[in-house]
Amino acid sequence: MSSQNSEDFDVVVVGGGPGGSTLATLVAMRGHRVLILEKETFPRYQIGESLLPSTVHGVCRLTGVTDELARAGFTLKRGGTLRWGAKPEPWTFAFSVSQKTAGRTSFAYQVERMKFDKILLDNARRKGVEVRERATVSDVVEDEAGRVCGVDYTDADGAEHRISARYVVDASGNGSRIHQRVGGVREYSEFFRSLALFGYFEGGRRLPAPNSGNILSAAFGSGWFWYIPLSDTLTSVGAVVRREDAEKIQGDPEKALMNLVDECPLVKEYLSGATRVTTGEYGRLRVRKDYSYHQTRFWRPGMVLIGDAACFVDPVFSSGVHLATYSALLAARSINSILAGLVDEAPAFGEFEARYRREYGVFYEFLMSFYDMHVDENSYFWSAKKVTKNTHTELESFVELVGGMSADEFDLSDAESAAVRFKSRSAEFADAVDQVVADGERSMQPLFRSSVVSHAMQQGAQEQHRALLGEDAADDAPMFSGGLVPSEDGMHWTVSPGA
């Protein structure tokens, strides 16, 4: 392609979803030239409608969009309600019970992603990001030394363009066309190989106040359901089954979904009297597969993967948008640090990748323990999910994720201790749930004291406090030996004062 058609930016971001718009905003706020190339026109449909407090009160506060979210009228989410575990009764957790998310930040939102994502993308525009929609990226561009230095894309009229940039960020999701250009391979979890069939209903029942905005997750013999109240009347409903049970969602999708609803008495009760939406973007029944995976490399010189382009884990605890925006924050810190000459590329992106893999790994372990606590010996789905019946392969993969190391650098005999840890934490978590069911929300402290929950909440809570307190926040310690820490404003990396 002729160089005269090339434009220059500091950063080009492929994908305008929550991860891409967050990173672009945080980098543009430091005065850098940033371009987002988005293949669709917003608003556009996307699944992943349940947020966590750390996204709303942490990352979104840093980008300056929290107040606009508050005005958008999204459903208030105070926690979650689950029919999960050995007890037949649903149990509820509230964000307000934890000291880390208590007070005015003890909530998140259930969002219609068409509205939420457009708010974030429009905010990026206001912060100085150039956004080009209906722009389809075909490949990255490399210089003579093999460094990524831009992208080629086609616009809505079919014209081809080349963008030169110091960094290319792939934020284009699980269907990314360019994620493999970072190197490595995408590895899928053997433990979380699932399929989801989902749609939208009008007039579904709501939980009693003050929990009417909670996500409801209900386990049943063939898997589990999500039930997300997006408004007073609109509900997102999806069934997750094992990949080996794909026949349950084949054929007529309407019949398949209602057959699964019939298997889950709680969801069937909540949908009695409801009607499925059959027109517009919410009128389609959709299938999503292979819920959990990770790329073995997250970056190379000149290029970085964030959000679902890098990894995704089973959605039972609504971690999708959290992981996308959290990874965007980490990568933005790295890019800001490098462009400002504060940190070299390798340590900056090394910090990004180590922290992102750790966060993914924490949720992965949390979810393995969570699945393991549900006992249904008559169900193939649940007996197959029991950790003690799993192979070492997945445990080895997990240790690689949390350690940020390749398998040949790790003593795989430690997979045994990982299996013991999973079982002990699953039992600990199940015991905490038993107390919640027995005593009600007044006694939910055991749930938040359980190690799997506290670890899963730790980083999000730290970012939330940093966004709220700014310079008044306590100094961070390096997460890893010799690692970096966030600056006072949370916008770049710095060397720990004690290093």
Coordinates of C-alpha atoms in Angstrom, one line a residue:
M1 CA 0.0 0.0 0.0
S2 CA 1.3 3.4 -0.9
S3 CA 2.9 5.3 2.1
Q4 CA 1.1 8.5 0.9
N5 CA -2.2 7.0 2.1
S6 CA -0.8 6.4 5.5
E7 CA -1.8 8.3 8.6
D8 CA 0.2 8.5 11.9
F9 CA -1.2 8.0 15.4
D10 CA 0.4 7.2 18.7
V11 CA -2.0 4.4 19.3
V12 CA -4.6 2.6 17.1
V13 CA -7.2 0.6 18.9
V14 CA -9.1 -2.2 17.1
G15 CA -12.5 -2.4 18.6
G16 CA -14.7 0.2 20.3
G17 CA -16.3 -1.9 23.1
P18 CA -15.7 -1.3 26.8
G19 CA -12.0 -2.4 26.7
G20 CA -11.1 -0.5 23.6
S21 CA -12.9 2.7 24.5
T22 CA -11.5 2.6 28.1
L23 CA -7.9 2.2 26.9
A24 CA -8.3 4.8 24.2
T25 CA -9.8 7.3 26.7
L26 CA -7.0 6.8 29.3
V27 CA -4.3 7.2 26.7
A28 CA -5.9 10.3 25.1
M29 CA -6.3 11.9 28.5
R30 CA -2.5 12.0 28.5
G31 CA -2.4 14.1 25.3
H32 CA -1.6 11.2 22.9
R33 CA -3.2 10.8 19.4
V34 CA -5.5 7.8 19.6
L35 CA -7.6 6.3 16.9
I36 CA -10.4 3.6 17.4
L37 CA -11.3 1.5 14.4
E38 CA -14.7 -0.2 15.0
K39 CA -16.2 -2.5 12.3
E40 CA -19.8 -1.9 13.4
T41 CA -21.9 1.2 13.9
F42 CA -22.9 2.0 17.5
P43 CA -25.3 1.3 19.1
R44 CA -24.8 -2.4 18.3
Y45 CA -25.8 -5.6 20.2
Q46 CA -23.5 -7.4 22.6
I47 CA -23.9 -9.9 25.4
G48 CA -22.4 -9.4 28.8
E49 CA -24.9 -7.2 30.6
S50 CA -24.0 -7.6 34.3
L51 CA -21.3 -5.3 35.8
L52 CA -19.2 -5.4 38.9
P53 CA -18.7 -2.4 41.3
S54 CA -15.0 -2.1 40.5
T55 CA -15.9 -1.3 36.8
V56 CA -18.5 1.4 37.7
H57 CA -16.7 3.0 40.6
G58 CA -13.1 2.3 39.7
V59 CA -12.3 2.3 36.0
C60 CA -15.3 4.3 34.8
R61 CA -14.5 7.0 37.4
L62 CA -11.0 7.3 36.0
T63 CA -12.4 7.9 32.5
G64 CA -14.9 10.4 33.8
V65 CA -18.1 8.6 32.8
T66 CA -19.5 7.5 36.2
D67 CA -22.0 10.3 36.5
E68 CA -23.3 9.7 33.1
L69 CA -23.9 6.1 33.9
A70 CA -25.8 7.2 37.0
R71 CA -28.1 9.3 34.8
A72 CA -28.7 6.5 32.2
G73 CA -31.4 4.8 34.3
F74 CA -29.7 1.3 34.3
T75 CA -31.0 -1.3 36.8
L76 CA -29.3 -1.1 40.1
K77 CA -27.5 -4.3 41.0
R78 CA -26.9 -4.7 44.8
G79 CA -25.5 -8.2 44.6
G80 CA -26.6 -11.6 43.3
T81 CA -29.1 -14.3 44.1
L82 CA -28.2 -17.9 43.4
R83 CA -29.8 -21.4 43.5
W84 CA -26.5 -23.1 43.8
G85 CA -24.9 -25.7 46.1
A86 CA -26.3 -28.5 48.2
K87 CA -29.1 -26.4 49.7
P88 CA -32.4 -26.2 47.6
E89 CA -33.2 -22.6 48.7
P90 CA -31.8 -19.6 46.8
W91 CA -29.3 -17.5 48.7
T92 CA -28.3 -13.9 48.2
F93 CA -25.1 -11.9 48.6
A94 CA -24.9 -8.1 48.8
F95 CA -21.9 -6.0 47.9
S96 CA -22.6 -3.8 50.9
V97 CA -21.6 -6.6 53.3
S98 CA -18.0 -6.4 52.3
Q99 CA -15.9 -3.6 53.8
K100 CA -14.2 -3.2 50.4
T101 CA -17.3 -2.3 48.6
A102 CA -19.5 -0.8 51.4
G103 CA -21.1 2.6 51.4
R104 CA -21.8 4.6 48.3
T105 CA -20.0 2.2 46.0
S106 CA -21.9 -0.9 47.2
F107 CA -23.7 -1.4 43.8
A108 CA -23.2 -2.0 40.1
Y109 CA -25.6 -2.0 37.2
Q110 CA -27.3 -4.4 34.9
V111 CA -26.9 -2.7 31.5
E112 CA -28.2 -3.0 28.0
R113 CA -24.9 -3.2 26.3
M114 CA -26.1 -1.2 23.2
K115 CA -26.6 1.8 25.5
F116 CA -23.6 1.2 27.9
D117 CA -21.0 0.7 25.2
K118 CA -22.2 3.8 23.3
I119 CA -21.9 5.9 26.4
L120 CA -18.2 4.7 26.8
L121 CA -17.4 5.3 23.1
D122 CA -19.0 8.7 23.1
N123 CA -17.0 9.6 26.2
A124 CA -13.8 8.5 24.3
R125 CA -14.7 11.0 21.6
R126 CA -15.2 13.8 24.1
K127 CA -11.8 13.0 25.6
G128 CA -10.1 13.5 22.2
V129 CA -10.1 10.0 20.7
E130 CA -10.8 9.9 16.9
V131 CA -13.4 7.1 16.2
R132 CA -14.1 5.6 12.8
E133 CA -17.0 3.2 12.6
R134 CA -17.6 0.6 9.8
A135 CA -13.8 0.3 9.6
T136 CA -12.7 -3.4 9.3
V137 CA -9.1 -4.1 10.2
S138 CA -7.6 -6.8 7.9
D139 CA -4.1 -7.2 9.3
V140 CA -1.3 -5.5 11.3
V141 CA 1.7 -3.9 9.6
E142 CA 5.3 -4.8 10.6
D143 CA 8.5 -2.8 10.0
E144 CA 11.8 -4.3 8.7
A145 CA 12.7 -5.4 12.2
G146 CA 9.5 -7.3 12.7
R147 CA 7.9 -4.8 15.1
V148 CA 4.2 -4.1 14.7
C149 CA 3.9 -0.5 13.5
G150 CA 0.3 -0.1 12.3
V151 CA -2.8 -1.7 10.6
D152 CA -4.5 -2.0 7.3
Y153 CA -8.3 -1.4 7.2
T154 CA -11.2 -1.1 4.8
D155 CA -13.8 1.6 5.3
A156 CA -17.5 1.5 4.7
D157 CA -17.1 2.4 1.0
G158 CA -14.6 -0.4 0.4
A159 CA -11.5 1.9 0.3
E160 CA -8.3 0.5 1.8
H161 CA -6.3 2.5 4.3
R162 CA -3.1 2.1 6.3
I163 CA -2.6 3.5 9.8
S164 CA 0.9 3.9 11.2
A165 CA 1.1 3.8 15.0
R166 CA 3.6 3.3 17.8
Y167 CA 1.2 0.8 19.3
V168 CA -1.7 -1.4 18.1
V169 CA -4.2 -2.6 20.7
D170 CA -6.4 -5.5 19.8
A171 CA -9.7 -5.0 21.7
S172 CA -11.9 -6.7 19.1
G173 CA -13.2 -9.5 21.3
N174 CA -13.4 -13.2 21.0
G175 CA -13.9 -13.0 17.3
S176 CA -10.7 -11.0 16.7
R177 CA -9.2 -11.4 13.2
I178 CA -5.7 -10.3 14.4
H179 CA -5.2 -11.8 17.9
Q180 CA -2.9 -14.5 16.5
R181 CA -0.5 -11.9 15.1
V182 CA 0.7 -11.3 18.7
G183 CA 2.2 -14.9 18.6
G184 CA 1.4 -17.9 20.7
V185 CA -1.9 -19.8 20.4
R186 CA -5.4 -19.6 21.9
E187 CA -5.8 -22.4 24.4
Y188 CA -9.3 -23.5 25.5
S189 CA -10.2 -24.7 28.9
E190 CA -11.1 -28.4 29.3
F191 CA -13.0 -27.6 32.5
F192 CA -15.2 -24.8 31.2
R193 CA -16.1 -26.1 27.7
S194 CA -19.6 -24.9 27.5
L195 CA -22.4 -23.6 25.2
A196 CA -25.0 -21.0 26.0
L197 CA -28.4 -20.5 24.4
F198 CA -29.9 -17.1 25.3
G199 CA -32.7 -14.7 24.5
Y200 CA -34.8 -11.9 26.0
F201 CA -38.2 -11.9 27.7
E202 CA -40.8 -9.2 28.6
G203 CA -42.8 -9.4 31.8
G204 CA -40.6 -11.8 33.8
R205 CA -40.9 -11.9 37.6
R206 CA -38.5 -9.9 39.8
L207 CA -36.9 -10.8 43.1
P208 CA -38.4 -9.1 46.2
A209 CA -37.0 -5.6 47.0
P210 CA -34.3 -4.5 47.7
N211 CA -32.8 -7.3 45.5
S212 CA -35.1 -6.9 42.5
G213 CA -32.1 -5.8 40.4
N214 CA -29.9 -8.8 41.3
I215 CA -28.7 -11.3 38.8
L216 CA -30.3 -14.7 39.4
S217 CA -28.1 -17.7 38.7
A218 CA -29.8 -21.1 39.0
A219 CA -28.1 -24.5 38.7
F220 CA -30.1 -27.4 37.4
G221 CA -29.4 -30.9 36.1
S222 CA -28.2 -29.9 32.6
G223 CA -26.2 -26.8 33.7
W224 CA -27.2 -23.4 34.9
F225 CA -29.3 -20.4 33.9
W226 CA -28.6 -16.7 34.1
Y227 CA -31.6 -14.3 34.6
I228 CA -30.6 -10.7 34.4
P229 CA -33.2 -7.9 34.9
L230 CA -32.3 -5.2 32.4
S231 CA -35.3 -3.0 33.1
D232 CA -38.6 -3.2 35.0
T233 CA -39.9 -5.5 32.3
L234 CA -37.0 -6.7 30.1
T235 CA -34.9 -9.8 31.2
S236 CA -31.9 -11.5 29.6
V237 CA -32.2 -15.3 30.0
G238 CA -29.6 -17.8 29.1
A239 CA -28.9 -21.5 29.6
V240 CA -25.3 -22.9 29.9
V241 CA -24.7 -26.5 29.1
R242 CA -21.7 -28.7 28.5
R243 CA -20.3 -28.8 25.0
E244 CA -20.9 -32.6 25.0
D245 CA -24.6 -31.9 25.4
A246 CA -24.8 -29.7 22.3
E247 CA -27.8 -31.7 21.1
K248 CA -29.8 -30.0 23.9
I249 CA -29.6 -26.7 22.0
Q250 CA -29.7 -28.0 18.4
G251 CA -32.7 -27.9 16.2
D252 CA -35.5 -25.4 16.9
P253 CA -33.8 -22.9 19.3
E254 CA -37.2 -21.8 20.7
K255 CA -38.1 -25.3 21.6
A256 CA -34.7 -26.1 22.9
L257 CA -34.6 -23.0 25.3
M258 CA -38.1 -23.7 26.6
N259 CA -37.2 -27.4 27.2
L260 CA -34.3 -26.2 29.3
V261 CA -36.5 -23.8 31.1
D262 CA -38.8 -26.7 31.9
E263 CA -35.8 -28.5 33.6
C264 CA -35.2 -25.5 35.9
P265 CA -38.3 -25.0 38.2
L266 CA -37.0 -21.7 39.6
V267 CA -36.5 -20.0 36.2
K268 CA -39.7 -21.6 34.9
E269 CA -41.6 -20.0 37.8
Y270 CA -40.0 -16.6 37.1
L271 CA -40.9 -16.8 33.4
S272 CA -44.5 -17.8 33.9
G273 CA -46.6 -15.1 32.4
A274 CA -43.6 -13.7 30.4
T275 CA -43.3 -13.5 26.7
R276 CA -40.2 -13.8 24.6
V277 CA -39.1 -10.8 22.6
T278 CA -39.2 -11.7 18.9
T279 CA -38.4 -8.5 17.1
G280 CA -35.4 -6.2 16.9
E281 CA -32.0 -6.9 18.2
Y282 CA -33.4 -8.7 21.2
G283 CA -35.7 -10.9 19.1
R284 CA -33.0 -13.4 18.1
L285 CA -32.1 -16.5 20.1
R286 CA -28.3 -16.7 20.1
V287 CA -25.7 -19.4 20.8
R288 CA -22.2 -18.7 22.3
K289 CA -19.6 -21.4 22.7
D290 CA -16.2 -22.0 24.2
Y291 CA -16.6 -19.7 27.2
S292 CA -13.1 -20.0 28.6
Y293 CA -9.7 -19.6 26.8
H294 CA -6.5 -17.6 27.0
Q295 CA -3.8 -16.6 24.5
T296 CA -0.4 -17.9 25.4
R297 CA 1.0 -14.5 24.7
F298 CA -0.6 -11.1 25.4
W299 CA 1.9 -8.8 23.8
R300 CA 4.8 -8.4 21.4
P301 CA 6.8 -5.3 20.5
G302 CA 4.3 -2.8 19.2
M303 CA 1.1 -4.8 19.9
V304 CA -1.0 -5.8 22.9
L305 CA -4.2 -7.8 23.4
I306 CA -6.8 -6.8 25.9
G307 CA -10.2 -8.0 27.0
D308 CA -11.7 -11.0 25.2
A309 CA -9.0 -10.9 22.5
A310 CA -6.6 -12.1 25.2
C311 CA -8.8 -14.3 27.4
F312 CA -12.2 -15.0 28.8
V313 CA -13.6 -17.1 31.6
D314 CA -17.0 -18.6 32.3
P315 CA -19.5 -15.8 33.0
V316 CA -21.3 -17.1 36.1
F317 CA -19.9 -14.2 38.2
S318 CA -20.2 -11.4 35.5
S319 CA -16.4 -11.0 35.1
G320 CA -16.4 -10.2 31.4
V321 CA -16.7 -6.4 31.3
H322 CA -14.6 -6.3 34.5
L323 CA -11.7 -8.2 32.9
A324 CA -12.0 -6.1 29.7
T325 CA -11.9 -2.7 31.4
Y326 CA -9.3 -3.9 34.0
S327 CA -7.0 -5.1 31.3
A328 CA -7.6 -1.8 29.4
L329 CA -6.5 0.1 32.5
L330 CA -3.4 -2.0 32.9
A331 CA -2.4 -1.7 29.2
A332 CA -3.1 2.1 29.2
R333 CA -0.8 2.5 32.2
S334 CA 1.9 0.6 30.2
I335 CA 1.5 2.6 27.0
N336 CA 1.3 5.9 28.9
S337 CA 4.5 5.0 30.8
I338 CA 6.4 4.1 27.7
L339 CA 5.3 7.1 25.6
A340 CA 6.3 9.4 28.5
G341 CA 9.7 7.8 28.7
L342 CA 9.1 6.6 32.3
V343 CA 9.4 2.8 31.9
D344 CA 10.9 0.7 29.1
E345 CA 8.6 -1.4 27.0
A346 CA 9.5 -4.9 28.3
P347 CA 9.0 -4.1 32.1
A348 CA 5.9 -2.0 31.3
F349 CA 4.1 -4.7 29.3
G350 CA 5.5 -7.4 31.6
E351 CA 3.7 -5.8 34.5
F352 CA 0.5 -5.6 32.4
E353 CA 0.6 -9.3 31.4
A354 CA 1.5 -10.6 34.8
R355 CA -1.3 -8.6 36.5
Y356 CA -3.9 -9.5 33.9
R357 CA -3.0 -13.2 33.9
R358 CA -3.2 -13.2 37.7
E359 CA -6.6 -11.6 37.7
Y360 CA -7.8 -14.1 35.1
G361 CA -6.3 -16.9 37.2
V362 CA -8.0 -15.7 40.4
F363 CA -11.4 -15.8 38.7
Y364 CA -10.6 -19.1 37.2
E365 CA -9.8 -20.7 40.5
F366 CA -12.8 -19.0 42.1
L367 CA -15.1 -20.4 39.5
M368 CA -13.6 -23.9 39.7
S369 CA -14.3 -23.9 43.5
F370 CA -17.8 -22.5 42.8
Y371 CA -18.7 -25.2 40.4
D372 CA -17.2 -27.9 42.6
M373 CA -19.5 -26.9 45.6
H374 CA -22.6 -27.8 43.6
V375 CA -23.4 -31.5 44.3
D376 CA -25.7 -33.4 41.9
E377 CA -24.5 -36.9 41.5
N378 CA -27.3 -37.7 39.1
S379 CA -26.3 -35.0 36.6
Y380 CA -23.6 -35.6 34.1
F381 CA -23.0 -31.9 33.8
W382 CA -22.2 -31.4 37.5
S383 CA -20.3 -34.7 38.1
A384 CA -18.1 -33.9 35.1
K385 CA -17.3 -30.5 36.7
K386 CA -16.1 -31.9 40.0
V387 CA -12.4 -31.0 40.4
T388 CA -11.4 -34.3 41.8
K389 CA -12.5 -36.0 38.5
N390 CA -10.6 -33.5 36.4
T391 CA -7.3 -34.2 34.7
H392 CA -4.0 -32.6 35.7
T393 CA -3.9 -30.8 32.4
E394 CA -6.3 -28.1 33.4
L395 CA -4.7 -27.7 36.8
E396 CA -1.3 -27.2 35.1
S397 CA -2.8 -24.6 32.8
F398 CA -4.2 -22.8 35.8
V399 CA -0.8 -22.7 37.5
E400 CA 0.7 -21.3 34.3
L401 CA -1.9 -18.6 34.3
V402 CA -1.4 -17.4 37.9
G403 CA 2.3 -17.8 37.8
G404 CA 2.8 -16.1 34.4
M405 CA 5.2 -18.8 33.3
S406 CA 5.4 -21.4 30.6
A407 CA 4.8 -25.1 31.5
D408 CA 8.4 -26.1 30.9
E409 CA 9.5 -23.6 33.6
F410 CA 7.2 -25.1 36.3
D411 CA 7.4 -28.3 38.3
L412 CA 4.1 -30.0 37.3
S413 CA 4.1 -32.1 40.5
D414 CA 2.6 -29.0 42.2
A415 CA -0.6 -29.7 40.3
E416 CA -1.4 -32.0 43.2
S417 CA -1.3 -29.2 45.7
A418 CA -3.4 -27.1 43.4
A419 CA -6.1 -29.9 43.5
V420 CA -6.0 -29.9 47.3
R421 CA -6.3 -26.1 47.4
F422 CA -9.3 -26.2 45.0
K423 CA -11.1 -28.8 47.2
S424 CA -10.4 -27.0 50.5
R425 CA -11.5 -23.7 49.1
S426 CA -14.6 -25.2 47.6
A427 CA -15.5 -26.7 51.0
E428 CA -14.8 -23.4 52.7
F429 CA -17.0 -21.5 50.3
A430 CA -19.8 -24.1 50.6
D431 CA -19.7 -23.8 54.3
A432 CA -20.0 -20.1 54.1
V433 CA -23.0 -20.4 51.8
D434 CA -24.7 -22.8 54.2
Q435 CA -24.4 -20.1 56.9
V436 CA -25.9 -17.5 54.5
V437 CA -28.9 -19.8 53.7
A438 CA -29.4 -20.5 57.4
D439 CA -29.1 -17.0 58.8
G440 CA -30.0 -14.7 55.9
E441 CA -28.2 -11.6 54.7
R442 CA -27.4 -10.4 58.2
S443 CA -24.7 -13.1 58.4
M444 CA -23.0 -12.9 55.0
Q445 CA -19.6 -12.0 56.5
P446 CA -18.5 -15.6 56.2
L447 CA -19.1 -15.5 52.5
F448 CA -16.8 -12.5 52.0
R449 CA -14.2 -13.9 54.4
S450 CA -13.9 -17.1 52.3
S451 CA -10.5 -17.0 50.5
V452 CA -11.9 -17.5 47.0
V453 CA -14.2 -14.5 47.3
S454 CA -11.7 -12.2 48.9
H455 CA -9.1 -13.0 46.3
A456 CA -11.5 -12.4 43.4
M457 CA -12.5 -9.0 44.8
Q458 CA -9.1 -7.8 45.9
Q459 CA -7.7 -6.1 42.8
G460 CA -11.1 -4.6 41.7
A461 CA -11.5 -3.1 45.2
Q462 CA -8.0 -1.6 45.1
E463 CA -8.7 0.1 41.8
Q464 CA -12.0 1.3 43.1
H465 CA -10.4 2.9 46.2
R466 CA -7.6 4.5 44.0
A467 CA -10.2 6.1 41.7
L468 CA -12.1 7.5 44.7
L469 CA -9.2 8.7 46.8
G470 CA -6.6 9.6 44.2
E471 CA -3.5 11.0 46.0
D472 CA -5.0 10.2 49.4
A473 CA -5.0 6.4 48.6
A474 CA -2.4 4.3 50.4
D475 CA 0.7 3.5 48.6
D476 CA 0.6 0.2 46.7
A477 CA 3.2 -2.5 47.2
P478 CA 4.5 -4.3 44.1
M479 CA 2.3 -7.3 43.2
F480 CA 5.4 -9.2 42.1
S481 CA 9.0 -9.2 43.2
G482 CA 10.7 -6.3 41.4
G483 CA 7.4 -5.2 39.9
L484 CA 5.9 -1.8 39.3
V485 CA 3.1 0.0 41.1
P486 CA 0.4 2.5 39.8
S487 CA 1.1 6.2 40.0
E488 CA -1.0 8.3 42.4
D489 CA -3.5 9.2 39.7
G490 CA -3.6 5.6 38.4
M491 CA -2.6 6.6 34.9
H492 CA 0.9 5.1 34.5
W493 CA 3.4 2.8 36.3
T494 CA 6.1 3.9 38.6
V495 CA 8.9 2.2 40.6
S496 CA 7.9 1.5 44.2
P497 CA 9.4 3.9 46.6
G498 CA 10.7 1.0 48.7
A499 CA 12.4 -0.7 45.7

